[in-house]
PDB file of C-alpha atoms and ligand atoms in Angstrom:
ATOM      1  CA  MET A   1     169.093  57.562 -36.365  1.00  0.00           C
ATOM      2  CA  ALA A   2     167.692  59.023 -39.551  1.00  0.00           C
ATOM      3  CA  GLY A   3     166.346  62.580 -40.119  1.00  0.00           C
ATOM      4  CA  GLY A   4     167.071  66.305 -40.174  1.00  0.00           C
ATOM      5  CA  ARG A   5     166.516  67.898 -37.176  1.00  0.00           C
ATOM      6  CA  GLY A   6     168.021  66.550 -34.282  1.00  0.00           C
ATOM      7  CA  ALA A   7     167.352  65.585 -30.669  1.00  0.00           C
ATOM      8  CA  LEU A   8     169.563  64.384 -27.827  1.00  0.00           C
ATOM      9  CA  ILE A   9     168.035  61.209 -26.033  1.00  0.00           C
ATOM     10  CA  VAL A  10     170.228  60.102 -22.628  1.00  0.00           C
ATOM     11  CA  LEU A  11     168.285  57.107 -21.092  1.00  0.00           C
ATOM     12  CA  GLU A  12     168.621  59.123 -17.919  1.00  0.00           C
ATOM     13  CA  GLU A  13     167.921  57.807 -14.601  1.00  0.00           C
ATOM     14  CA  ARG A  14     165.206  58.966 -12.449  1.00  0.00           C
ATOM     15  CA  THR A  15     162.504  59.923 -15.208  1.00  0.00           C
ATOM     16  CA  THR A  16     160.763  57.005 -14.487  1.00  0.00           C
ATOM     17  CA  GLU A  17     160.378  54.201 -11.548  1.00  0.00           C
ATOM     18  CA  ILE A  18     162.839  52.098 -13.349  1.00  0.00           C
ATOM     19  CA  GLY A  19     165.439  54.597 -13.485  1.00  0.00           C
ATOM     20  CA  GLN A  20     165.347  55.486 -10.167  1.00  0.00           C
ATOM     21  CA  LEU A  21     165.903  52.118  -9.143  1.00  0.00           C
ATOM     22  CA  ILE A  22     168.968  51.613 -11.232  1.00  0.00           C
ATOM     23  CA  SER A  23     170.108  55.137 -10.151  1.00  0.00           C
ATOM     24  CA  ALA A  24     170.066  54.046  -6.553  1.00  0.00           C
ATOM     25  CA  TYR A  25     171.811  50.431  -7.567  1.00  0.00           C
ATOM     26  CA  LEU A  26     174.782  52.745  -9.334  1.00  0.00           C
ATOM     27  CA  ALA A  27     175.045  54.931  -6.358  1.00  0.00           C
ATOM     28  CA  ARG A  28     175.448  51.693  -4.131  1.00  0.00           C
ATOM     29  CA  GLU A  29     172.210  52.774  -2.105  1.00  0.00           C
ATOM     30  CA  ARG A  30     170.591  49.496  -2.654  1.00  0.00           C
ATOM     31  CA  GLU A  31     171.535  46.013  -4.099  1.00  0.00           C
ATOM     32  CA  LEU A  32     169.851  44.190  -6.942  1.00  0.00           C
ATOM     33  CA  GLU A  33     170.467  40.423  -8.249  1.00  0.00           C
ATOM     34  CA  ASP A  34     172.539  40.802 -11.543  1.00  0.00           C
ATOM     35  CA  HIS A  35     170.417  39.371 -13.911  1.00  0.00           C
ATOM     36  CA  ALA A  36     166.980  41.315 -12.674  1.00  0.00           C
ATOM     37  CA  VAL A  37     169.418  44.718 -12.886  1.00  0.00           C
ATOM     38  CA  HIS A  38     170.485  43.974 -16.299  1.00  0.00           C
ATOM     39  CA  LEU A  39     166.836  43.500 -17.717  1.00  0.00           C
ATOM     40  CA  LEU A  40     165.712  46.569 -15.541  1.00  0.00           C
ATOM     41  CA  PHE A  41     168.741  48.452 -17.567  1.00  0.00           C
ATOM     42  CA  SER A  42     166.876  47.110 -21.029  1.00  0.00           C
ATOM     43  CA  ALA A  43     163.193  47.649 -19.782  1.00  0.00           C
ATOM     44  CA  ASN A  44     164.059  51.253 -19.199  1.00  0.00           C
ATOM     45  CA  ARG A  45     165.400  51.329 -22.592  1.00  0.00           C
ATOM     46  CA  TRP A  46     162.136  49.651 -23.875  1.00  0.00           C
ATOM     47  CA  GLU A  47     159.908  52.343 -22.139  1.00  0.00           C
ATOM     48  CA  HIS A  48     161.773  54.639 -24.178  1.00  0.00           C
ATOM     49  CA  VAL A  49     160.998  53.006 -27.418  1.00  0.00           C
ATOM     50  CA  THR A  50     157.547  54.533 -28.128  1.00  0.00           C
ATOM     51  CA  SER A  51     158.689  58.009 -27.832  1.00  0.00           C
ATOM     52  CA  MET A  52     162.031  57.375 -29.737  1.00  0.00           C
ATOM     53  CA  LYS A  53     159.693  56.056 -32.897  1.00  0.00           C
ATOM     54  CA  GLU A  54     157.355  58.763 -32.768  1.00  0.00           C
ATOM     55  CA  LYS A  55     160.306  61.275 -33.309  1.00  0.00           C
ATOM     56  CA  LEU A  56     162.271  58.876 -35.610  1.00  0.00           C
ATOM     57  CA  HIS A  57     159.059  59.164 -37.677  1.00  0.00           C
ATOM     58  CA  GLN A  58     158.921  62.847 -37.482  1.00  0.00           C
ATOM     59  CA  GLY A  59     162.540  62.796 -39.373  1.00  0.00           C
ATOM     60  CA  ILE A  60     164.198  63.788 -36.028  1.00  0.00           C
ATOM     61  CA  THR A  61     167.581  62.422 -35.723  1.00  0.00           C
ATOM     62  CA  LEU A  62     168.673  60.996 -32.122  1.00  0.00           C
ATOM     63  CA  VAL A  63     171.562  60.813 -30.275  1.00  0.00           C
ATOM     64  CA  VAL A  64     171.548  57.906 -27.871  1.00  0.00           C
ATOM     65  CA  ASP A  65     173.602  57.856 -24.640  1.00  0.00           C
ATOM     66  CA  ARG A  66     173.463  54.372 -22.721  1.00  0.00           C
ATOM     67  CA  TYR A  67     172.081  52.421 -25.480  1.00  0.00           C
ATOM     68  CA  ALA A  68     171.737  48.552 -25.471  1.00  0.00           C
ATOM     69  CA  PHE A  69     175.697  48.245 -26.118  1.00  0.00           C
ATOM     70  CA  SER A  70     176.736  49.601 -22.681  1.00  0.00           C
ATOM     71  CA  GLY A  71     174.235  47.068 -21.089  1.00  0.00           C
ATOM     72  CA  VAL A  72     175.448  44.162 -22.920  1.00  0.00           C
ATOM     73  CA  ALA A  73     179.113  44.949 -22.076  1.00  0.00           C
ATOM     74  CA  PHE A  74     178.698  45.570 -18.367  1.00  0.00           C
ATOM     75  CA  THR A  75     176.644  42.616 -17.535  1.00  0.00           C
ATOM     76  CA  SER A  76     178.787  40.479 -19.821  1.00  0.00           C
ATOM     77  CA  ALA A  77     182.136  41.658 -18.220  1.00  0.00           C
ATOM     78  CA  LYS A  78     180.463  39.889 -14.940  1.00  0.00           C
ATOM     79  CA  GLU A  79     181.446  36.279 -14.046  1.00  0.00           C
ATOM     80  CA  ASN A  80     179.108  33.658 -15.507  1.00  0.00           C
ATOM     81  CA  PHE A  81     177.418  35.906 -18.162  1.00  0.00           C
ATOM     82  CA  CYS A  82     177.483  35.330 -22.112  1.00  0.00           C
ATOM     83  CA  LEU A  83     177.420  38.077 -24.360  1.00  0.00           C
ATOM     84  CA  ASP A  84     174.369  36.085 -26.274  1.00  0.00           C
ATOM     85  CA  TRP A  85     171.971  36.271 -22.882  1.00  0.00           C
ATOM     86  CA  CYS A  86     172.883  39.581 -22.457  1.00  0.00           C
ATOM     87  CA  LYS A  87     171.742  40.548 -26.120  1.00  0.00           C
ATOM     88  CA  GLN A  88     168.312  38.921 -26.095  1.00  0.00           C
ATOM     89  CA  PRO A  89     166.644  41.606 -24.047  1.00  0.00           C
ATOM     90  CA  ASP A  90     167.199  44.429 -26.363  1.00  0.00           C
ATOM     91  CA  ALA A  91     166.710  42.402 -29.492  1.00  0.00           C
ATOM     92  CA  GLY A  92     164.207  44.319 -31.494  1.00  0.00           C
ATOM     93  CA  LEU A  93     165.254  47.876 -30.296  1.00  0.00           C
ATOM     94  CA  PRO A  94     165.343  50.506 -32.787  1.00  0.00           C
ATOM     95  CA  LYS A  95     168.765  49.766 -34.857  1.00  0.00           C
ATOM     96  CA  PRO A  96     171.320  52.566 -34.853  1.00  0.00           C
ATOM     97  CA  ASP A  97     172.742  53.878 -37.996  1.00  0.00           C
ATOM     98  CA  LEU A  98     175.843  54.613 -36.321  1.00  0.00           C
ATOM     99  CA  ILE A  99     177.780  53.617 -33.161  1.00  0.00           C
ATOM    100  CA  LEU A 100     180.225  55.757 -31.892  1.00  0.00           C
ATOM    101  CA  PHE A 101     183.021  53.973 -29.463  1.00  0.00           C
ATOM    102  CA  LEU A 102     184.642  56.945 -27.755  1.00  0.00           C
ATOM    103  CA  GLN A 103     187.944  54.869 -26.521  1.00  0.00           C
ATOM    104  CA  LEU A 104     189.902  56.170 -23.903  1.00  0.00           C
ATOM    105  CA  SER A 105     192.342  53.568 -21.731  1.00  0.00           C
ATOM    106  CA  PRO A 106     190.729  52.730 -18.182  1.00  0.00           C
ATOM    107  CA  GLU A 107     193.922  55.019 -17.047  1.00  0.00           C
ATOM    108  CA  GLU A 108     193.179  58.005 -18.452  1.00  0.00           C
ATOM    109  CA  ALA A 109     189.396  57.301 -17.799  1.00  0.00           C
ATOM    110  CA  ALA A 110     190.084  57.239 -14.000  1.00  0.00           C
ATOM    111  CA  ALA A 111     192.223  60.122 -14.016  1.00  0.00           C
ATOM    112  CA  ARG A 112     188.882  62.273 -15.115  1.00  0.00           C
ATOM    113  CA  GLY A 113     186.425  63.594 -12.408  1.00  0.00           C
ATOM    114  CA  ASN A 114     184.718  61.762 -10.225  1.00  0.00           C
ATOM    115  CA  PHE A 115     185.644  58.408 -11.201  1.00  0.00           C
ATOM    116  CA  GLY A 116     185.512  55.724  -8.693  1.00  0.00           C
ATOM    117  CA  ARG A 117     182.212  56.758  -6.790  1.00  0.00           C
ATOM    118  CA  GLU A 118     180.125  54.656  -8.570  1.00  0.00           C
ATOM    119  CA  ARG A 119     179.839  51.032  -9.077  1.00  0.00           C
ATOM    120  CA  TYR A 120     181.692  49.494 -11.762  1.00  0.00           C
ATOM    121  CA  GLU A 121     184.298  52.469 -11.620  1.00  0.00           C
ATOM    122  CA  ASN A 122     187.358  50.043 -10.902  1.00  0.00           C
ATOM    123  CA  GLY A 123     190.405  49.275 -13.077  1.00  0.00           C
ATOM    124  CA  PRO A 124     190.043  45.887 -13.351  1.00  0.00           C
ATOM    125  CA  PHE A 125     186.204  45.817 -14.404  1.00  0.00           C
ATOM    126  CA  GLN A 126     186.788  48.507 -16.665  1.00  0.00           C
ATOM    127  CA  GLU A 127     189.436  46.540 -18.674  1.00  0.00           C
ATOM    128  CA  LYS A 128     186.964  43.593 -18.811  1.00  0.00           C
ATOM    129  CA  VAL A 129     184.106  45.765 -20.301  1.00  0.00           C
ATOM    130  CA  GLN A 130     186.421  47.251 -22.748  1.00  0.00           C
ATOM    131  CA  GLN A 131     187.170  43.341 -23.986  1.00  0.00           C
ATOM    132  CA  SER A 132     183.260  42.848 -24.089  1.00  0.00           C
ATOM    133  CA  PHE A 133     182.725  46.038 -26.103  1.00  0.00           C
ATOM    134  CA  CYS A 134     185.299  44.591 -28.461  1.00  0.00           C
ATOM    135  CA  GLN A 135     183.583  41.612 -28.944  1.00  0.00           C
ATOM    136  CA  LEU A 136     180.708  43.242 -29.727  1.00  0.00           C
ATOM    137  CA  MET A 137     182.491  45.535 -32.327  1.00  0.00           C
ATOM    138  CA  LYS A 138     183.363  42.466 -34.316  1.00  0.00           C
ATOM    139  CA  GLU A 139     179.628  42.467 -35.601  1.00  0.00           C
ATOM    140  CA  LYS A 140     179.556  43.772 -39.429  1.00  0.00           C
ATOM    141  CA  THR A 141     175.870  43.895 -39.325  1.00  0.00           C
ATOM    142  CA  LEU A 142     176.365  46.940 -37.349  1.00  0.00           C
ATOM    143  CA  ASN A 143     178.092  50.017 -38.060  1.00  0.00           C
ATOM    144  CA  TRP A 144     180.933  50.939 -35.377  1.00  0.00           C
ATOM    145  CA  LYS A 145     183.348  53.858 -35.800  1.00  0.00           C
ATOM    146  CA  THR A 146     185.825  53.883 -32.869  1.00  0.00           C
ATOM    147  CA  MET A 147     186.865  57.978 -32.108  1.00  0.00           C
ATOM    148  CA  ASP A 148     189.899  58.575 -30.170  1.00  0.00           C
ATOM    149  CA  ALA A 149     188.401  60.134 -27.073  1.00  0.00           C
ATOM    150  CA  SER A 150     191.853  61.372 -25.536  1.00  0.00           C
ATOM    151  CA  LYS A 151     191.510  64.607 -28.232  1.00  0.00           C
ATOM    152  CA  ASN A 152     190.428  67.773 -27.098  1.00  0.00           C
ATOM    153  CA  ILE A 153     186.534  68.268 -26.985  1.00  0.00           C
ATOM    154  CA  GLU A 154     186.797  70.740 -30.262  1.00  0.00           C
ATOM    155  CA  ASP A 155     188.703  68.168 -32.506  1.00  0.00           C
ATOM    156  CA  LEU A 156     186.527  65.282 -31.158  1.00  0.00           C
ATOM    157  CA  HIS A 157     183.550  67.196 -31.674  1.00  0.00           C
ATOM    158  CA  ARG A 158     184.467  68.236 -35.405  1.00  0.00           C
ATOM    159  CA  GLU A 159     185.104  64.436 -36.453  1.00  0.00           C
ATOM    160  CA  ILE A 160     181.722  63.012 -34.713  1.00  0.00           C
ATOM    161  CA  LYS A 161     179.838  65.924 -36.579  1.00  0.00           C
ATOM    162  CA  THR A 162     182.055  64.753 -39.893  1.00  0.00           C
ATOM    163  CA  VAL A 163     180.692  60.959 -39.510  1.00  0.00           C
ATOM    164  CA  ALA A 164     177.279  61.976 -37.870  1.00  0.00           C
ATOM    165  CA  GLU A 165     176.441  64.023 -41.177  1.00  0.00           C
ATOM    166  CA  GLU A 166     177.617  61.429 -43.538  1.00  0.00           C
ATOM    167  CA  ILE A 167     175.760  58.734 -42.076  1.00  0.00           C
ATOM    168  CA  MET A 168     172.590  60.935 -41.949  1.00  0.00           C
ATOM    169  CA  GLN A 169     172.717  61.602 -45.495  1.00  0.00           C
ATOM    170  CA  GLU A 170     173.073  58.010 -46.177  1.00  0.00           C
ATOM    171  CA  VAL A 171     170.449  56.833 -44.000  1.00  0.00           C
ATOM    172  CA  LYS A 172     167.793  59.893 -44.876  1.00  0.00           C
ATOM    173  CA  ASN A 173     165.454  57.312 -47.001  1.00  0.00           C
ATOM    174  CA  LYS A 174     166.034  54.101 -45.722  1.00  0.00           C
ATOM    175  CA  PRO A 175     163.751  52.239 -43.244  1.00  0.00           C
ATOM    176  CA  LEU A 176     164.411  51.987 -39.609  1.00  0.00           C
ATOM    177  CA  GLY A 177     165.703  48.508 -38.698  1.00  0.00           C
ATOM    178  CA  GLU A 178     165.408  46.240 -35.811  1.00  0.00           C
ATOM    179  CA  LEU A 179     168.498  45.537 -33.387  1.00  0.00           C
ATOM    180  CA  TRP A 180     169.888  42.007 -33.100  1.00  0.00           C
ATOM    181  CA  LYS A 181     166.971  40.673 -35.543  1.00  0.00           C
TER     182      LYS A 181
HETATM  183  N1  LIG B 201     175.424  50.483 -17.288  1.00  0.00           N
HETATM  184  C1  LIG B 201     174.902  51.034 -18.147  1.00  0.00           C
HETATM  185  C2  LIG B 201     174.640  48.979 -17.396  1.00  0.00           C
HETATM  186  O1  LIG B 201     175.562  48.380 -16.567  1.00  0.00           O
HETATM  187  N2  LIG B 201     174.111  48.427 -18.198  1.00  0.00           N
HETATM  188  C3  LIG B 201     173.744  49.385 -19.092  1.00  0.00           C
HETATM  189  O2  LIG B 201     172.369  48.989 -19.364  1.00  0.00           O
HETATM  190  C4  LIG B 201     173.905  50.531 -19.040  1.00  0.00           C
HETATM  191  C5  LIG B 201     173.050  51.418 -19.868  1.00  0.00           C
HETATM  192  O3  LIG B 201     175.849  51.922 -15.918  1.00  0.00           O
HETATM  193  F1  LIG B 201     178.762  51.999 -15.210  1.00  0.00           F
HETATM  194  C6  LIG B 201     176.436  51.139 -16.337  1.00  0.00           C
HETATM  195  C7  LIG B 201     177.797  51.623 -17.138  1.00  0.00           C
HETATM  196  C8  LIG B 201     177.981  52.690 -16.066  1.00  0.00           C
HETATM  197  C9  LIG B 201     176.571  53.057 -15.474  1.00  0.00           C
HETATM  198  O4  LIG B 201     176.217  54.382 -17.304  1.00  0.00           O
HETATM  199  C10 LIG B 201     175.796  54.262 -16.212  1.00  0.00           C
HETATM  200  P1  LIG B 201     176.840  55.659 -18.064  1.00  0.00           P
HETATM  201  O5  LIG B 201     176.707  55.466 -19.299  1.00  0.00           O
HETATM  202  O6  LIG B 201     178.321  55.202 -17.519  1.00  0.00           O
HETATM  203  O7  LIG B 201     176.616  56.925 -17.353  1.00  0.00           O
HETATM  204 MG1  LIG B 202     179.383  57.036 -15.969  1.00  0.00          MG
END
């Protein structure tokens, strides 16, 4: 999102009560109904919006992890959830100027550290999530870029830095949009 200085926002568990609930759910320490947990993830984003907007209006660039696209991709990978229902709770969030999809095959992802401990970390589900992401990436009103995440960290970093700096220049004086509206 637009601006000169940077700030990393990882919508991170544990800093709020909703975040703590989500964290316990992912760690399989507690069960939550599928619709309810989807709405909690979205609520967790909404509770960060005021401070995100403040930063953006100060000209700070935000790098946001765990944004609405993960929410839609993971819930819509479950049985009986359509993409459209999944998108609604996040409609109106600050619209990103660039969305980076770090693509890695589920096999390669599984070979990385700690895979399998958390909820959703199994091959067949990850395949479905990847298909949902492919659906989402068809939306032409959003600026998706796919990066090859199997590269080494230095090369990937360089590529991300280049596209990020380009878009920061491009959107410098543009107003903030609303996602899915
Ligand atoms: N996840 C993440 C969701 O199910 N919904 C969401 O809205 C978000 C942001 O939580 F399995 C899932 C995706 C993943 C887990 O997210 C933790 P990260 O991004 O892998 O840490
Ligand atoms: Mg994870």
